[in-house]
Amino acid sequence: MTKVLSIVNAKGGVAKTTSTLGIGYALKEMGMKVLLVDLDAQANLTTSVGISPREELNISDALLDNCKITEVIREANGVDIAYSGHSLISRENAVAHSVTGAAKLRSILKKVKDRYDYVIIDCPPSLGIYTVNALIASDKVYIPMVAEPFAWNGLDKMLETVDIIVEEELNPKLKLGGLFFTNHSKNAQTILGKTIVKEAQDQLGDRVLKTAIRTNVALNECLVMNQDVFSYAPDSNGAKDYRALTKEIVNS
Ligand SMILES: Nc1ncnc2c1ncn2[C@@H]1O[C@H](COP(=O)(O)OP(=O)(O)O)[C@@H](O)[C@H]1O
Ligand SMILES: [Mg+2]
């Protein structure tokens, strides 16, 4: 059965896109068929795999029934990508007010889902209509987090949004897959960093994944080279950590 995972955090810069790529290409390395979905108007995921974001014909066209989802999917280094474009911003209202609104992504993914072992959705830094679409389409939600001041802000709201989606039966099977720390540097060893990690463990227990992704330059460098980190630097800490995280995700 295909598993659909959303990578969600209302904050920007917490490695949602880096993690979508890291988990997606780690799954590919494990022999899985993978579809990545870029739901962010900034289209960083799209650009990262060497696709130029397009105003016309992107994932928002599929959400508005202007085209089929297969028309906005391209292959990049062995993984399929449903790509984004800047027009997602101006189309937010149109998507929200369409008949299928927040359930549209689930409906269009149904048509292609069976071709894949995993679908991973990279969300924008908000809890707006695109993120809600992702949550309704998903089996599990994963929250990347950086152990920095204010990291905790907004987490309650995200967990509450997941609860509402389950309780209101918009997607009763949605589960919190877990929270994981990203860009984990020396700062994480400070009192502040340790307090944030402990706070997460106190609130979420074993839903805090064991693997933290260390700060690693290969995760940035590979983007410039238009490669995934596993092809670019297979022995880097970035590749090792995303492999370990992905194993945890697959086995949970
Ligand atoms: N583990 C890491 N090591 C080094 N740089 C990282 C790491 N994770 C993310 N980054 C960098 O941090 C920035 C923000 O990451 P990104 O994935 O774009 O966040 P988001 O999608 O949540 O906005 C990017 O420049 C990215 O390359
Ligand atoms: Mg992003």
Tab-separated table of C-alpha atoms and ligand atoms in Angstrom:
chain	number	residue	atom	x	y	z
A	1	MET	CA	0.000	0.000	0.000
A	2	THR	CA	1.263	3.441	-0.906
A	3	LYS	CA	2.141	5.628	2.081
A	4	VAL	CA	1.572	9.369	1.872
A	5	LEU	CA	3.666	11.546	4.203
A	6	SER	CA	3.506	15.305	4.741
A	7	ILE	CA	6.451	17.381	5.909
A	8	VAL	CA	4.858	20.245	7.829
A	9	ASN	CA	5.948	23.219	9.889
A	10	ALA	CA	4.364	26.673	9.794
A	11	LYS	CA	7.842	28.165	10.160
A	12	GLY	CA	10.207	28.634	7.226
A	13	GLY	CA	13.853	27.578	7.245
A	14	VAL	CA	13.383	24.455	9.391
A	15	ALA	CA	14.482	22.089	6.580
A	16	LYS	CA	11.081	20.961	5.265
A	17	THR	CA	12.347	20.996	1.693
A	18	THR	CA	15.770	19.564	2.591
A	19	SER	CA	14.013	16.759	4.474
A	20	THR	CA	11.536	16.040	1.667
A	21	LEU	CA	14.528	15.582	-0.639
A	22	GLY	CA	16.575	13.687	1.970
A	23	ILE	CA	13.791	11.226	2.802
A	24	GLY	CA	12.621	10.962	-0.820
A	25	TYR	CA	16.014	10.099	-2.279
A	26	ALA	CA	16.858	7.818	0.681
A	27	LEU	CA	13.689	5.854	-0.151
A	28	LYS	CA	14.775	5.733	-3.797
A	29	GLU	CA	18.191	4.402	-2.678
A	30	MET	CA	16.280	1.676	-0.781
A	31	GLY	CA	14.639	0.687	-4.089
A	32	MET	CA	11.267	2.385	-3.578
A	33	LYS	CA	9.211	4.241	-6.174
A	34	VAL	CA	8.755	7.798	-4.938
A	35	LEU	CA	6.656	10.841	-5.842
A	36	LEU	CA	7.550	14.189	-4.252
A	37	VAL	CA	4.879	16.901	-4.282
A	38	ASP	CA	5.914	20.566	-4.065
A	39	LEU	CA	3.080	22.585	-2.494
A	40	ASP	CA	5.166	25.689	-1.742
A	41	ALA	CA	4.831	28.723	-4.038
A	42	GLN	CA	8.530	29.405	-3.449
A	43	ALA	CA	9.110	26.196	-5.420
A	44	ASN	CA	12.409	25.428	-3.677
A	45	LEU	CA	11.895	21.680	-4.066
A	46	THR	CA	11.134	22.121	-7.760
A	47	THR	CA	14.218	24.286	-8.317
A	48	SER	CA	16.394	21.952	-6.221
A	49	VAL	CA	15.874	19.101	-8.682
A	50	GLY	CA	16.644	21.342	-11.671
A	51	ILE	CA	13.097	22.114	-12.833
A	52	SER	CA	12.352	25.813	-13.559
A	53	PRO	CA	9.182	26.884	-11.744
A	54	ARG	CA	6.414	27.696	-14.213
A	55	GLU	CA	3.588	30.201	-13.915
A	56	GLU	CA	1.404	28.013	-16.089
A	57	LEU	CA	1.038	24.300	-15.702
A	58	ASN	CA	2.117	23.488	-12.171
A	59	ILE	CA	0.515	21.590	-9.266
A	60	SER	CA	-2.041	24.407	-8.725
A	61	ASP	CA	-3.418	23.749	-12.253
A	62	ALA	CA	-4.023	20.140	-11.277
A	63	LEU	CA	-5.713	21.312	-8.046
A	64	LEU	CA	-7.976	23.612	-10.095
A	65	ASP	CA	-8.784	20.952	-12.701
A	66	ASN	CA	-7.006	22.907	-15.467
A	67	CYS	CA	-4.975	19.779	-16.219
A	68	LYS	CA	-4.339	16.224	-15.093
A	69	ILE	CA	-1.840	15.630	-12.307
A	70	THR	CA	0.277	13.549	-14.719
A	71	GLU	CA	0.860	16.715	-16.777
A	72	VAL	CA	2.699	18.364	-13.858
A	73	ILE	CA	4.871	15.384	-12.902
A	74	ARG	CA	8.452	15.081	-14.094
A	75	GLU	CA	11.220	12.675	-13.283
A	76	ALA	CA	14.439	13.938	-11.679
A	77	ASN	CA	17.344	11.595	-10.820
A	78	GLY	CA	15.052	8.598	-10.452
A	79	VAL	CA	12.300	10.260	-8.412
A	80	ASP	CA	9.063	11.777	-9.744
A	81	ILE	CA	8.197	15.360	-8.786
A	82	ALA	CA	4.813	17.090	-9.002
A	83	TYR	CA	6.246	20.552	-9.417
A	84	SER	CA	5.207	23.968	-8.140
A	85	GLY	CA	5.317	27.559	-9.421
A	86	HIS	CA	4.898	31.062	-8.016
A	87	SER	CA	1.248	31.191	-9.159
A	88	LEU	CA	0.337	29.012	-6.159
A	89	ILE	CA	0.176	32.236	-4.107
A	90	SER	CA	-2.355	34.049	-6.287
A	91	ARG	CA	-4.418	30.868	-6.683
A	92	GLU	CA	-4.753	30.126	-2.986
A	93	ASN	CA	-8.281	31.593	-2.824
A	94	ALA	CA	-9.410	29.828	-5.980
A	95	VAL	CA	-8.231	26.484	-4.561
A	96	ALA	CA	-9.857	27.225	-1.175
A	97	HIS	CA	-13.190	28.151	-2.760
A	98	SER	CA	-13.390	25.339	-5.295
A	99	VAL	CA	-16.003	22.650	-4.628
A	100	THR	CA	-13.475	20.072	-3.469
A	101	GLY	CA	-11.363	22.704	-1.636
A	102	ALA	CA	-9.191	21.073	0.997
A	103	ALA	CA	-9.829	17.505	-0.236
A	104	LYS	CA	-8.657	18.090	-3.796
A	105	LEU	CA	-5.067	16.879	-3.422
A	106	ARG	CA	-6.277	13.575	-1.971
A	107	SER	CA	-8.627	13.195	-4.904
A	108	ILE	CA	-6.043	13.893	-7.641
A	109	LEU	CA	-3.363	11.803	-5.933
A	110	LYS	CA	-5.716	8.807	-5.973
A	111	LYS	CA	-5.258	8.669	-9.739
A	112	VAL	CA	-1.472	8.139	-9.578
A	113	LYS	CA	-0.790	6.906	-6.057
A	114	ASP	CA	-0.711	3.212	-6.959
A	115	ARG	CA	2.405	3.748	-9.086
A	116	TYR	CA	4.415	4.668	-5.991
A	117	ASP	CA	5.540	3.155	-2.695
A	118	TYR	CA	5.772	6.588	-1.075
A	119	VAL	CA	4.363	10.044	-1.795
A	120	ILE	CA	6.037	12.853	0.173
A	121	ILE	CA	4.508	16.319	0.299
A	122	ASP	CA	6.672	19.407	0.924
A	123	CYS	CA	4.434	22.057	2.508
A	124	PRO	CA	4.636	25.856	2.547
A	125	PRO	CA	5.500	27.671	5.810
A	126	SER	CA	1.857	28.185	6.840
A	127	LEU	CA	-1.207	26.232	7.889
A	128	GLY	CA	-3.229	27.525	4.926
A	129	ILE	CA	-5.210	25.688	2.254
A	130	TYR	CA	-2.207	23.891	0.701
A	131	THR	CA	-1.001	22.463	4.018
A	132	VAL	CA	-4.558	21.422	4.934
A	133	ASN	CA	-4.820	19.736	1.512
A	134	ALA	CA	-1.578	17.878	2.307
A	135	LEU	CA	-2.830	16.775	5.737
A	136	ILE	CA	-6.109	15.490	4.320
A	137	ALA	CA	-4.211	13.530	1.648
A	138	SER	CA	-1.698	11.987	4.090
A	139	ASP	CA	-1.323	8.901	6.246
A	140	LYS	CA	1.291	10.500	8.462
A	141	VAL	CA	2.645	13.937	9.218
A	142	TYR	CA	6.263	14.636	10.123
A	143	ILE	CA	7.448	17.880	11.703
A	144	PRO	CA	11.050	19.010	11.192
A	145	MET	CA	12.264	21.385	13.887
A	146	VAL	CA	15.410	23.362	14.670
A	147	ALA	CA	16.558	23.544	18.315
A	148	GLU	CA	16.626	27.349	18.397
A	149	PRO	CA	14.740	30.095	20.280
A	150	PHE	CA	11.068	30.258	19.232
A	151	ALA	CA	11.325	26.812	17.617
A	152	TRP	CA	8.469	25.719	19.825
A	153	ASN	CA	6.211	28.595	18.730
A	154	GLY	CA	3.402	27.363	16.583
A	155	LEU	CA	3.870	23.673	17.386
A	156	ASP	CA	0.715	23.547	19.524
A	157	LYS	CA	-1.246	25.094	16.661
A	158	MET	CA	0.128	22.464	14.247
A	159	LEU	CA	-0.754	19.588	16.581
A	160	GLU	CA	-4.202	21.131	17.092
A	161	THR	CA	-4.704	21.333	13.307
A	162	VAL	CA	-3.832	17.625	12.999
A	163	ASP	CA	-6.320	16.832	15.831
A	164	ILE	CA	-9.091	18.844	14.153
A	165	ILE	CA	-8.545	17.049	10.841
A	166	VAL	CA	-8.833	13.680	12.612
A	167	GLU	CA	-11.721	14.587	14.923
A	168	GLU	CA	-13.793	16.317	12.242
A	169	GLU	CA	-13.275	13.192	10.109
A	170	LEU	CA	-11.701	15.181	7.285
A	171	ASN	CA	-9.022	12.459	7.427
A	172	PRO	CA	-9.673	10.120	10.372
A	173	LYS	CA	-6.617	7.947	9.643
A	174	LEU	CA	-4.076	10.798	9.817
A	175	LYS	CA	-1.335	10.107	12.396
A	176	LEU	CA	1.520	12.151	13.792
A	177	GLY	CA	4.511	10.197	12.460
A	178	GLY	CA	6.849	12.277	14.562
A	179	LEU	CA	8.980	15.322	15.095
A	180	PHE	CA	12.673	15.340	14.233
A	181	PHE	CA	15.453	17.861	14.768
A	182	THR	CA	17.229	19.249	11.730
A	183	ASN	CA	20.252	21.428	11.076
A	184	HIS	CA	21.464	20.154	14.459
A	185	SER	CA	24.678	22.022	15.198
A	186	LYS	CA	26.797	22.923	18.190
A	187	ASN	CA	23.956	25.270	19.240
A	188	ALA	CA	21.924	22.199	19.981
A	189	GLN	CA	24.409	21.342	22.762
A	190	THR	CA	23.778	24.632	24.584
A	191	ILE	CA	21.431	24.831	27.554
A	192	LEU	CA	18.837	26.409	25.275
A	193	GLY	CA	19.163	23.681	22.635
A	194	LYS	CA	18.966	20.912	25.228
A	195	THR	CA	15.934	22.545	26.869
A	196	ILE	CA	14.096	22.626	23.541
A	197	VAL	CA	14.906	18.965	22.819
A	198	LYS	CA	13.783	17.974	26.346
A	199	GLU	CA	10.575	19.996	26.020
A	200	ALA	CA	9.797	18.157	22.782
A	201	GLN	CA	10.443	14.784	24.433
A	202	ASP	CA	8.301	15.714	27.469
A	203	GLN	CA	5.355	16.676	25.274
A	204	LEU	CA	5.630	14.060	22.518
A	205	GLY	CA	7.514	11.140	24.111
A	206	ASP	CA	8.549	8.567	21.534
A	207	ARG	CA	7.030	10.677	18.758
A	208	VAL	CA	10.375	12.547	18.828
A	209	LEU	CA	12.423	10.510	16.364
A	210	LYS	CA	15.820	9.251	17.499
A	211	THR	CA	17.693	10.591	14.474
A	212	ALA	CA	18.618	14.277	14.450
A	213	ILE	CA	19.934	15.617	11.145
A	214	ARG	CA	23.298	17.257	11.743
A	215	THR	CA	24.290	20.498	10.061
A	216	ASN	CA	26.174	19.381	6.975
A	217	VAL	CA	27.363	21.422	4.026
A	218	ALA	CA	26.902	18.545	1.554
A	219	LEU	CA	23.131	19.085	1.911
A	220	ASN	CA	23.608	22.585	0.448
A	221	GLU	CA	26.373	21.766	-2.012
A	222	CYS	CA	24.424	18.990	-3.697
A	223	LEU	CA	21.691	21.505	-4.626
A	224	VAL	CA	24.153	23.662	-6.563
A	225	MET	CA	25.323	20.522	-8.367
A	226	ASN	CA	21.704	19.513	-9.103
A	227	GLN	CA	22.282	16.173	-7.441
A	228	ASP	CA	20.748	14.425	-4.485
A	229	VAL	CA	23.020	14.136	-1.443
A	230	PHE	CA	23.316	10.341	-1.854
A	231	SER	CA	24.800	10.678	-5.348
A	232	TYR	CA	26.838	13.782	-4.527
A	233	ALA	CA	28.343	12.743	-1.169
A	234	PRO	CA	27.165	9.254	-0.174
A	235	ASP	CA	29.386	9.139	2.935
A	236	SER	CA	28.559	12.642	4.214
A	237	ASN	CA	26.818	13.126	7.560
A	238	GLY	CA	23.858	14.553	5.625
A	239	ALA	CA	23.458	11.332	3.618
A	240	LYS	CA	24.029	9.129	6.690
A	241	ASP	CA	21.529	11.030	8.843
A	242	TYR	CA	18.762	11.080	6.241
A	243	ARG	CA	19.307	7.330	5.639
A	244	ALA	CA	18.945	6.676	9.378
A	245	LEU	CA	15.877	8.937	9.671
A	246	THR	CA	14.249	7.267	6.673
A	247	LYS	CA	14.843	3.800	8.192
A	248	GLU	CA	13.061	4.978	11.334
A	249	ILE	CA	10.179	6.294	9.237
A	250	VAL	CA	9.878	3.100	7.172
A	251	ASN	CA	9.987	0.892	10.278
A	252	SER	CA	7.480	2.893	12.315
B	1	LIG	N1	21.199	19.687	7.975
B	1	LIG	C1	21.469	20.829	7.311
B	1	LIG	N2	22.764	21.241	7.168
B	1	LIG	C2	23.049	22.395	6.520
B	1	LIG	N3	22.127	23.189	5.947
B	1	LIG	C3	20.836	22.829	6.049
B	1	LIG	C4	20.435	21.636	6.723
B	1	LIG	N4	19.094	21.539	6.658
B	1	LIG	C5	18.671	22.617	5.972
B	1	LIG	N5	19.709	23.396	5.609
B	1	LIG	C6	19.658	24.677	4.890
B	1	LIG	O1	18.798	25.555	5.594
B	1	LIG	C7	18.057	26.345	4.684
B	1	LIG	C8	16.562	26.148	4.936
B	1	LIG	O2	16.214	24.806	4.623
B	1	LIG	P1	14.899	24.462	3.809
B	1	LIG	O3	14.892	22.993	3.615
B	1	LIG	O4	14.784	25.298	2.593
B	1	LIG	O5	13.794	24.892	4.872
B	1	LIG	P2	12.211	25.073	4.695
B	1	LIG	O6	11.783	24.251	3.512
B	1	LIG	O7	11.626	24.589	5.985
B	1	LIG	O8	11.983	26.540	4.497
B	1	LIG	C9	18.486	25.919	3.302
B	1	LIG	O9	19.476	26.797	2.837
B	1	LIG	C10	19.043	24.535	3.513
B	1	LIG	O10	20.002	24.188	2.539
B	2	MG	MG	10.759	24.806	1.794
